[in-house]
Each structure stands twice: as structure tokens, then as C-alpha cells.
PDB file of C-alpha atoms in Angstrom:
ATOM      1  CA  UNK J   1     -26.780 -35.128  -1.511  1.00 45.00           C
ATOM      2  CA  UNK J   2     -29.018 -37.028  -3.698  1.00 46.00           C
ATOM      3  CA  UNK J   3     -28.340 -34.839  -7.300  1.00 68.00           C
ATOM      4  CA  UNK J   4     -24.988 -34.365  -8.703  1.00 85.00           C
ATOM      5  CA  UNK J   5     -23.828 -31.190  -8.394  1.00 93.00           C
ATOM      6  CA  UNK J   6     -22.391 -29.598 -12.109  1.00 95.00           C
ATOM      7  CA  UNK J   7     -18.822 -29.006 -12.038  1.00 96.00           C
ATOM      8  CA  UNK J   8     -18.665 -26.769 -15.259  1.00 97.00           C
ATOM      9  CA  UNK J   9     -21.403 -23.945 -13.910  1.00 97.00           C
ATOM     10  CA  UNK J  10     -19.803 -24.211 -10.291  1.00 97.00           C
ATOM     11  CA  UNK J  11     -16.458 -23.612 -11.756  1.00 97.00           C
ATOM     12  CA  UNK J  12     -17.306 -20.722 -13.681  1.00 98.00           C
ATOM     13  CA  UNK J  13     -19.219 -19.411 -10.497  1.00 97.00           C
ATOM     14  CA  UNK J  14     -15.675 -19.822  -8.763  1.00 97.00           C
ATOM     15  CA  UNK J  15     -13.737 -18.392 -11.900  1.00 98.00           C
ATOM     16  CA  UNK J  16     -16.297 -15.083 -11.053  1.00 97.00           C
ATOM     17  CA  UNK J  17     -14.963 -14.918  -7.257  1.00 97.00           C
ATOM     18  CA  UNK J  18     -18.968 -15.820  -7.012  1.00 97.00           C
ATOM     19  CA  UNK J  19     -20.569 -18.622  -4.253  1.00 96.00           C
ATOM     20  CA  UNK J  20     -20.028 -22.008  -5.764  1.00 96.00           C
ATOM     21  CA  UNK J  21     -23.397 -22.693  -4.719  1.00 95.00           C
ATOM     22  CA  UNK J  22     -25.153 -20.001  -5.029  1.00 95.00           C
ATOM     23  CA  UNK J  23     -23.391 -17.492  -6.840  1.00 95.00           C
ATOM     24  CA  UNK J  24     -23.472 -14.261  -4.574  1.00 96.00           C
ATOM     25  CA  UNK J  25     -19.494 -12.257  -4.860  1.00 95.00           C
ATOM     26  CA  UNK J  26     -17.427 -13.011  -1.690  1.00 93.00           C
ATOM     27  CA  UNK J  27     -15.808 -16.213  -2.743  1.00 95.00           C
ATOM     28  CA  UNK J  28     -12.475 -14.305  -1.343  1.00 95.00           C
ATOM     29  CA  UNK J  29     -11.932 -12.086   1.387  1.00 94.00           C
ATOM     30  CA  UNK J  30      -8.689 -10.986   0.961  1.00 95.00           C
ATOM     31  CA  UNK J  31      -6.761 -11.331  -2.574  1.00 95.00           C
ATOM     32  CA  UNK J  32      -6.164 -14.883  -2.605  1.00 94.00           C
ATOM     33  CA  UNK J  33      -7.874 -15.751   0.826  1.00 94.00           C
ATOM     34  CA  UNK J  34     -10.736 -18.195   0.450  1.00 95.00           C
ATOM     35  CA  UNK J  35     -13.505 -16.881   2.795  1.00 95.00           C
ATOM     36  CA  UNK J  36     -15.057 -18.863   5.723  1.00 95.00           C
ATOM     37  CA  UNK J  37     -18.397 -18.880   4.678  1.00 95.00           C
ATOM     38  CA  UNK J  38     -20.981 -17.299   2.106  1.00 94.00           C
ATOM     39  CA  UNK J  39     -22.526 -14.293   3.164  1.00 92.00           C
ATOM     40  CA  UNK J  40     -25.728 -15.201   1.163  1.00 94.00           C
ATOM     41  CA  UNK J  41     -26.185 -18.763   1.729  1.00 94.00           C
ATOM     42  CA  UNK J  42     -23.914 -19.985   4.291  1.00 94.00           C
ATOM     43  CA  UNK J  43     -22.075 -22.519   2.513  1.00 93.00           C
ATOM     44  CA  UNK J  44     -18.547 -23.541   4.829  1.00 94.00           C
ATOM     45  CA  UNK J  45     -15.712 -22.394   2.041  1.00 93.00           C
ATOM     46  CA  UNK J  46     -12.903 -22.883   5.060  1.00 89.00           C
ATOM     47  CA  UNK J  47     -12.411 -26.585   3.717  1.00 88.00           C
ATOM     48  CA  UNK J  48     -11.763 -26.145   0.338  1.00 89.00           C
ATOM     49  CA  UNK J  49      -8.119 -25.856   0.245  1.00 86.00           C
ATOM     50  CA  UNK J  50      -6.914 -25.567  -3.008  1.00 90.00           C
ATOM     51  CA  UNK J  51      -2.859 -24.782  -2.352  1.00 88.00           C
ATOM     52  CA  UNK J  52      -0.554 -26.219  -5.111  1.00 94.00           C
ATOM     53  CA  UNK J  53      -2.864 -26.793  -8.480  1.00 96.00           C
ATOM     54  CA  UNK J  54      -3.742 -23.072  -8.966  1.00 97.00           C
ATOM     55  CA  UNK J  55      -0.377 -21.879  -9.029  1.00 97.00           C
ATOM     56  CA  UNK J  56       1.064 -25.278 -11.665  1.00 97.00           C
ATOM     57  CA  UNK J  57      -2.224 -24.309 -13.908  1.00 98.00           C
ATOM     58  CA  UNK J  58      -1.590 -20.278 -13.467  1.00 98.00           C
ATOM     59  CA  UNK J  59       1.660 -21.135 -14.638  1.00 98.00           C
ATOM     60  CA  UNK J  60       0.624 -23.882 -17.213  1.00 98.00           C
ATOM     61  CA  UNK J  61      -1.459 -20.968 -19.159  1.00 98.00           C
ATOM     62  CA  UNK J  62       1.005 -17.726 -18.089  1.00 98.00           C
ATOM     63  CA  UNK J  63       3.538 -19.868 -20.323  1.00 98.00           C
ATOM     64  CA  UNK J  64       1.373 -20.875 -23.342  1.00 98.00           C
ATOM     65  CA  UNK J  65       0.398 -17.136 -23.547  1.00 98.00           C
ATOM     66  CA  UNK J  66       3.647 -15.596 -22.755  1.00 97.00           C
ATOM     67  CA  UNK J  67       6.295 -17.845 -25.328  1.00 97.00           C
ATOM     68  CA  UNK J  68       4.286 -17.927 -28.438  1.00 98.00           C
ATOM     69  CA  UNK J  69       3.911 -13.639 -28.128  1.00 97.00           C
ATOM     70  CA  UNK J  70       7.834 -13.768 -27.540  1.00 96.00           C
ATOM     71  CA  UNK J  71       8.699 -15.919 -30.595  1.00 97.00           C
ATOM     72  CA  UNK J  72       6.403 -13.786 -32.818  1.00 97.00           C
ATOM     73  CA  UNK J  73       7.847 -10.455 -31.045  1.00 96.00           C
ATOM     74  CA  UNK J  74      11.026 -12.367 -31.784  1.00 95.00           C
ATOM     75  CA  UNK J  75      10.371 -12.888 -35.241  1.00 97.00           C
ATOM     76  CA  UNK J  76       8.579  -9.398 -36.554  1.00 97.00           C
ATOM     77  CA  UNK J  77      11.169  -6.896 -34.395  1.00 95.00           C
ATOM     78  CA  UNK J  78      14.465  -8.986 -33.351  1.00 96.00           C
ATOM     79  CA  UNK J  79      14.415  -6.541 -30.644  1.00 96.00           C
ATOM     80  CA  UNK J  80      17.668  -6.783 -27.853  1.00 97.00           C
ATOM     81  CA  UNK J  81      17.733  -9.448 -25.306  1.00 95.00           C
ATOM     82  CA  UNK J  82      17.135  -6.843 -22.818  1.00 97.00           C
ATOM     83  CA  UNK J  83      13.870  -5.722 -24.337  1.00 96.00           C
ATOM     84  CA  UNK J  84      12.570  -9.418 -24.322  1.00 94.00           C
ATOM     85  CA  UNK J  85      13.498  -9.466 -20.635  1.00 95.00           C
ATOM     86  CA  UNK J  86      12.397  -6.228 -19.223  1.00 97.00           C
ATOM     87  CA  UNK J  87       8.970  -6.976 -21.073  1.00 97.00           C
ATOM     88  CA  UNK J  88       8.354 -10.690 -20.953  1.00 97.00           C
ATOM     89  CA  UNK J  89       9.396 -10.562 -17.414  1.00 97.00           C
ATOM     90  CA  UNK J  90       6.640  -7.344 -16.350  1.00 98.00           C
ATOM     91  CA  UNK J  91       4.288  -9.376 -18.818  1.00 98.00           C
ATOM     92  CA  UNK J  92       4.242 -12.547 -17.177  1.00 98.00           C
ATOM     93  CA  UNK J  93       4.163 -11.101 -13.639  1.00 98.00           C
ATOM     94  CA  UNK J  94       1.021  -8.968 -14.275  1.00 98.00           C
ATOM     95  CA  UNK J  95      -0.423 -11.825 -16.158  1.00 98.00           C
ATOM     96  CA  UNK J  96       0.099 -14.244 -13.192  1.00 98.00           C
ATOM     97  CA  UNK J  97      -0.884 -11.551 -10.745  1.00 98.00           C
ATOM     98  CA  UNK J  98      -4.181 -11.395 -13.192  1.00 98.00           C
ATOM     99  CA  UNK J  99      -4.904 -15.240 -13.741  1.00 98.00           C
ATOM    100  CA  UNK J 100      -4.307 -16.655 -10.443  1.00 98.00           C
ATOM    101  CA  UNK J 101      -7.122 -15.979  -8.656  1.00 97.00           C
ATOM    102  CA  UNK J 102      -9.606 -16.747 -11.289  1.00 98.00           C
ATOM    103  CA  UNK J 103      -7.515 -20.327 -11.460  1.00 98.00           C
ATOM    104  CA  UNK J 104      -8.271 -20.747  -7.712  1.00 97.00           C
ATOM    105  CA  UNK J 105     -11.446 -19.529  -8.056  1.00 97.00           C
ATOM    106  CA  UNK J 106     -12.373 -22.196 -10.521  1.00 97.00           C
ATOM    107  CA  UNK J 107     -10.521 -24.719  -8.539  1.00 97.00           C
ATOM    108  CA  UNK J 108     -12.640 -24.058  -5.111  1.00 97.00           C
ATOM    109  CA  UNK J 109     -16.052 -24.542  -7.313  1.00 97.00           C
ATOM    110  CA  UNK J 110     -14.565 -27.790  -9.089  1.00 96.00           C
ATOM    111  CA  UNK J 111     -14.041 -28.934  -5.309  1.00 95.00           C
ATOM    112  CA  UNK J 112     -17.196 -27.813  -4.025  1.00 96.00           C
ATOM    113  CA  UNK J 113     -18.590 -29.951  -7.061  1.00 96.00           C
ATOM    114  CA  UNK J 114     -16.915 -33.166  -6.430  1.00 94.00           C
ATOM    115  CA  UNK J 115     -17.858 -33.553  -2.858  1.00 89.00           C
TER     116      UNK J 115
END
């Protein structure tokens, strides 16, 4: 390819579950299941495998969001131990559940990018 592709708008494209390339939805086909190829544009997405970062950086921002709202929680209400741990636990599930495919997302464009 003789221009650089940019990382930052094909990683936001990714983020969107959107074409690296050309920005059309159907980045996934299933809920974490990168698809084969674009619908739109054609683009091969079957070689981008992006396995073990999206889960360390899911969990890398899951954990800078989830402690700091348990100290303060922690601090204002001193609720039970229990509390913290029926809460904190469903929080940080649903967050995960919520973040991880925008992670991967944004990690399949950043590939796409670099190659």
C-alpha cells in the first residue's frame, strides 16, 4: 500500500463494530465473532485475530472504573461486605460484558492499520 493507513480513525471505526476500512456495521457477526469479510467493501476480517489483548485491556479499564467507585461507595455509606460484593461483582460483570467488544473492536482496526 503506498499511504499509511491512520490507526486512530480505524480504531474508532472498530470501537463502532464499523468496517475498519470503510466503515459500514458488520465488523462482528456473532457477539464477539469477528466476521469473514465486509459486506460493503470486501475487506478479509478472518485474519485479524485479536485473542488475548482485548480481554487484559477490558480488564485493565473494568478495574480502574470499578475500585475507585468502591472506595468512594466505601467511604460515603460503609455499607456490609456483602453489599460491596453482590454489587461490585454484578457491576463489573455487566461492565465487562459492555466494554469487551468495543476493546476488540478497536483492537481489529489498530491491526487492520498496522499491516
Amino acid at each position: 500500500m503506498s499511504s499509511e493507513r491512520k490507526r486512530l480513525p480505524a480504531m474508532w471505526r472498530g470501537a463502532k463494530s464499523q468496517c475498519p476500512a470503510c466503515g459500514e456495521r458488520g465488523l462482528f457477526r456473532a457477539y464477539l465473532k469477528v466476521s469473514d469479510n465486509c459486506g460493503h467493501c470486501g475487506l478479509a476480517l478472518d485474519g485479524h485475530r485479536a485473542d488475548d489483548a482485548p480481554p487484559y485491556f477490558t480488564i485493565f479499564i473494568v478495574g480502574h472504573i470499578i475500585v475507585p467507585v468502591a472506595l468512594l461507595v466505601e467511604r460515603a455509606y460503609t455499607p456490609p461486605l456483602y453489599v460491596h460484593a453482590a454489587i461490585f461483582t454484578i457491576l463489573s460483570i455487566v461492565l465487562s460484558l459492555l466494554t469487551l467488544p468495543i476493546v476488540k473492536g478497536a483492537v481489529v482496526g489498530l491491526q487492520w492499520a498496522l499491516q
